[in-house]
Coordinates of C-alpha atoms and ligand atoms in Angstrom, one line a residue:
X1 CA 0.0 0.0 0.0
X2 CA 1.2 3.5 -0.8
X3 CA 1.8 5.5 2.4
X4 CA 1.8 9.3 2.5
X5 CA 4.8 9.3 4.8
X6 CA 7.1 8.0 1.9
X7 CA 5.9 10.8 -0.3
X8 CA 6.2 13.4 2.4
X9 CA 9.8 12.3 3.2
X10 CA 10.7 12.4 -0.5
X11 CA 9.3 15.9 -0.9
X12 CA 11.1 17.2 2.2
X13 CA 14.5 15.6 1.3
X14 CA 14.4 16.9 -2.3
X15 CA 13.2 20.4 -1.4
X16 CA 16.5 20.8 0.4
X17 CA 18.5 20.1 -2.8
X18 CA 16.5 22.4 -4.9
X19 CA 17.1 25.2 -2.4
X20 CA 20.9 24.6 -2.4
X21 CA 21.0 24.5 -6.2
X22 CA 19.0 27.7 -6.5
X23 CA 21.2 29.5 -4.0
X24 CA 24.4 28.7 -5.8
X25 CA 22.9 29.3 -9.2
X26 CA 22.0 32.8 -8.1
X27 CA 25.5 33.3 -6.7
X28 CA 26.9 32.7 -10.2
X29 CA 25.5 35.9 -11.7
X30 CA 28.1 38.3 -13.1
X31 CA 30.9 35.7 -13.5
X32 CA 32.8 35.6 -16.7
X33 CA 33.7 32.4 -18.4
X34 CA 37.1 31.8 -19.9
X35 CA 36.6 28.4 -21.6
X36 CA 33.5 26.4 -22.4
X37 CA 33.4 22.8 -23.8
X38 CA 30.7 21.0 -25.7
X39 CA 28.2 23.7 -24.8
X40 CA 25.2 22.4 -26.8
X41 CA 25.7 18.8 -25.7
X42 CA 26.1 19.8 -22.1
X43 CA 23.1 22.0 -22.1
X44 CA 21.1 19.2 -23.6
X45 CA 22.2 16.7 -21.0
X46 CA 21.5 19.2 -18.2
X47 CA 17.9 19.8 -19.4
X48 CA 17.5 16.1 -19.9
X49 CA 18.3 15.6 -16.2
X50 CA 15.8 18.3 -15.4
X51 CA 13.1 16.6 -17.5
X52 CA 13.8 13.4 -15.7
X53 CA 12.8 14.9 -12.4
X54 CA 9.2 15.7 -13.7
X55 CA 7.8 12.3 -12.9
X56 CA 8.7 12.9 -9.3
X57 CA 6.1 15.7 -9.2
X58 CA 3.5 13.4 -10.7
X59 CA 4.5 10.8 -8.1
X60 CA 4.3 13.2 -5.2
X61 CA 1.1 15.1 -6.1
X62 CA -1.0 12.7 -8.2
X63 CA -1.7 8.9 -8.2
X64 CA -1.3 8.7 -12.0
X65 CA 1.9 6.7 -11.9
X66 CA 1.2 4.7 -8.8
X67 CA 0.6 1.6 -10.8
X68 CA 4.3 1.4 -11.7
X69 CA 5.2 0.3 -8.2
X70 CA 8.2 -1.8 -7.2
X71 CA 7.5 -4.3 -4.5
X72 CA 10.1 -3.0 -2.0
X73 CA 9.6 -3.6 1.8
X74 CA 9.2 -0.5 4.0
X75 CA 12.7 -1.1 5.5
X76 CA 14.3 -0.7 2.1
X77 CA 12.2 2.3 1.4
X78 CA 13.3 4.0 4.6
X79 CA 16.9 3.1 3.8
X80 CA 16.3 5.1 0.7
X81 CA 15.4 8.1 2.8
X82 CA 18.7 7.8 4.7
X83 CA 20.6 7.5 1.4
X84 CA 18.9 10.7 0.1
X85 CA 19.8 12.4 3.4
X86 CA 23.5 11.3 3.1
X87 CA 23.5 12.4 -0.6
X88 CA 22.0 15.8 0.4
X89 CA 24.8 16.4 2.9
X90 CA 27.4 15.5 0.3
X91 CA 25.7 17.7 -2.2
X92 CA 25.7 20.7 0.2
X93 CA 29.3 20.0 1.3
X94 CA 30.4 19.8 -2.4
X95 CA 28.7 23.1 -3.3
X96 CA 30.3 24.8 -0.3
X97 CA 33.7 23.6 -1.3
X98 CA 33.4 24.3 -5.0
X99 CA 31.8 27.7 -4.4
X100 CA 32.1 30.0 -7.4
X101 CA 33.9 27.4 -9.5
X102 CA 30.6 25.5 -9.8
X103 CA 28.8 25.5 -13.2
X104 CA 25.9 23.5 -14.6
X105 CA 27.9 22.8 -17.9
X106 CA 31.6 22.3 -18.6
X107 CA 33.3 25.6 -18.3
X108 CA 36.3 27.3 -16.7
X109 CA 35.7 30.8 -15.4
X110 CA 38.0 33.8 -15.1
X111 CA 39.9 33.4 -11.9
X112 CA 39.0 29.7 -11.7
X113 CA 40.8 27.8 -8.9
X114 CA 41.4 24.1 -8.4
X115 CA 39.5 22.9 -5.4
X116 CA 41.1 20.1 -3.5
X117 CA 39.5 20.4 -0.1
X118 CA 36.2 19.5 1.5
X119 CA 35.0 16.3 -0.2
X120 CA 37.3 17.1 -3.2
X121 CA 40.2 16.0 -0.9
X122 CA 38.9 12.4 -1.3
X123 CA 37.1 12.2 -4.6
X124 CA 37.1 14.2 -7.8
X125 CA 33.4 14.2 -8.4
X126 CA 31.5 14.4 -5.1
X127 CA 28.6 16.3 -6.7
X128 CA 28.0 13.5 -9.2
X129 CA 28.5 11.0 -6.4
X130 CA 25.8 12.8 -4.4
X131 CA 23.4 13.0 -7.3
X132 CA 23.8 9.3 -7.9
X133 CA 23.4 8.5 -4.2
X134 CA 20.3 10.6 -4.1
X135 CA 19.1 8.7 -7.2
X136 CA 19.5 5.3 -5.5
X137 CA 17.7 6.8 -2.5
X138 CA 14.9 8.2 -4.6
X139 CA 14.5 4.8 -6.3
X140 CA 14.2 3.0 -3.0
X141 CA 12.0 5.5 -1.3
X142 CA 9.6 6.0 -4.2
X143 CA 9.5 2.3 -5.1
X144 CA 8.3 3.4 -8.5
X145 CA 9.8 2.3 -11.9
X146 CA 9.0 5.4 -13.8
X147 CA 10.5 7.7 -11.1
X148 CA 13.6 5.4 -10.9
X149 CA 14.3 5.2 -14.7
X150 CA 13.5 8.8 -15.5
X151 CA 15.9 10.0 -12.7
X152 CA 18.7 7.5 -13.2
X153 CA 19.0 7.2 -16.9
X154 CA 19.7 10.8 -17.7
X155 CA 22.0 11.1 -14.7
X156 CA 24.0 8.1 -15.7
X157 CA 24.2 9.3 -19.3
X158 CA 25.4 12.8 -18.1
X159 CA 28.0 11.2 -15.9
X160 CA 29.4 8.8 -18.5
X161 CA 29.5 11.3 -21.3
X162 CA 30.8 14.2 -19.2
X163 CA 33.4 12.9 -16.8
X164 CA 36.3 12.2 -19.1
X165 CA 35.8 15.5 -20.9
X166 CA 35.6 17.3 -17.6
X167 CA 38.9 15.8 -16.5
X168 CA 40.5 16.6 -19.8
X169 CA 39.4 20.2 -19.5
X170 CA 40.8 20.4 -16.0
X171 CA 44.1 19.0 -17.2
X172 CA 44.2 21.6 -20.0
X173 CA 43.7 24.3 -17.4
X174 CA 45.7 23.1 -14.4
X175 CA 48.2 20.7 -16.0
X176 CA 50.4 18.7 -13.6
X177 CA 48.6 20.1 -10.6
X178 CA 45.4 18.2 -11.7
X179 CA 47.4 15.1 -12.8
X180 CA 48.9 15.0 -9.4
X181 CA 45.4 15.5 -7.8
X182 CA 44.1 12.6 -9.9
X183 CA 46.8 10.3 -8.5
X184 CA 45.6 11.0 -5.0
X185 CA 41.8 10.7 -5.6
X186 CA 39.3 8.4 -7.1
X187 CA 36.4 9.6 -9.3
X188 CA 33.4 8.6 -7.1
X189 CA 35.0 6.7 -4.3
X190 CA 38.2 7.4 -2.4
X191 CA 41.4 5.8 -3.5
X192 CA 42.7 3.3 -1.1
X193 CA 46.3 3.9 -0.1
X194 CA 48.8 1.3 -1.3
Ligands
SAH201 N1 32.7 17.1 -11.2 C1 32.6 17.9 -10.0 C2 32.1 19.3 -10.3 C3 30.7 19.4 -11.0 S1 30.3 21.1 -11.5 C4 31.8 17.2 -9.0 O1 31.1 16.2 -9.3 O2 31.8 17.6 -7.8 C5 31.2 21.1 -13.0 C6 32.2 22.2 -13.0 O3 33.1 22.1 -11.9 C7 33.2 22.1 -14.2 O4 32.7 22.9 -15.3 C8 34.5 22.5 -13.7 O5 34.9 23.8 -14.2 C9 34.4 22.5 -12.2 N2 35.3 21.7 -11.5 C10 35.3 20.3 -11.4 N3 36.2 19.8 -10.5 C11 36.8 21.0 -10.0 C12 37.8 21.2 -9.0 N4 38.4 20.1 -8.4 N5 38.2 22.4 -8.7 C13 37.6 23.5 -9.3 N6 36.6 23.3 -10.3 C14 36.2 22.1 -10.6

């Protein structure tokens, strides 16, 4: 049976993310870009991710897609809430650390600096890691096929298509400093010391 608590928890946990994003998007006004890569492709992917979030609204506010339910036990669904919560914290931490260097598409801005502290000390893509973690949490908590696929597919595509180009762009800009940083860190999970 569908319980209102699951929907309420999902709404509350995602509202936090939207707030953080809007806050940092606003903070970007007036910044000048120095380099931009694959602009059309990147904008397309970014909007695709945005479109993928629409079914969440249908899930939250209507019963139209309730028939696409996944048979997950309540324990797994609440685990999803905790995963979203952990993802939210990582998302906020990453935004705080990246500050003005954040951008929705691949670009280097005037005065761009290489961030290697906060979560960037351990992994190179904490924001993507957070978005993926939130996605797994959303899948568990919503227990809905449509919500799961429409969130996860664009996010996975964006990550797979973008990540090598992003690292190439960072090497072009920061050279050996970024290469050295790559040796110390993993992409989505910390590198274990040998
Ligand atoms: N991939 C990172 C950042 C996502 S935002 C993450 O998942 O956390 C994308 C922008 O961040 C890129 O356009 C790039 O300019 C910038 N960026 C990525 N890694 C960075 C770093 N370590 N320091 C500064 N800027 C970075």
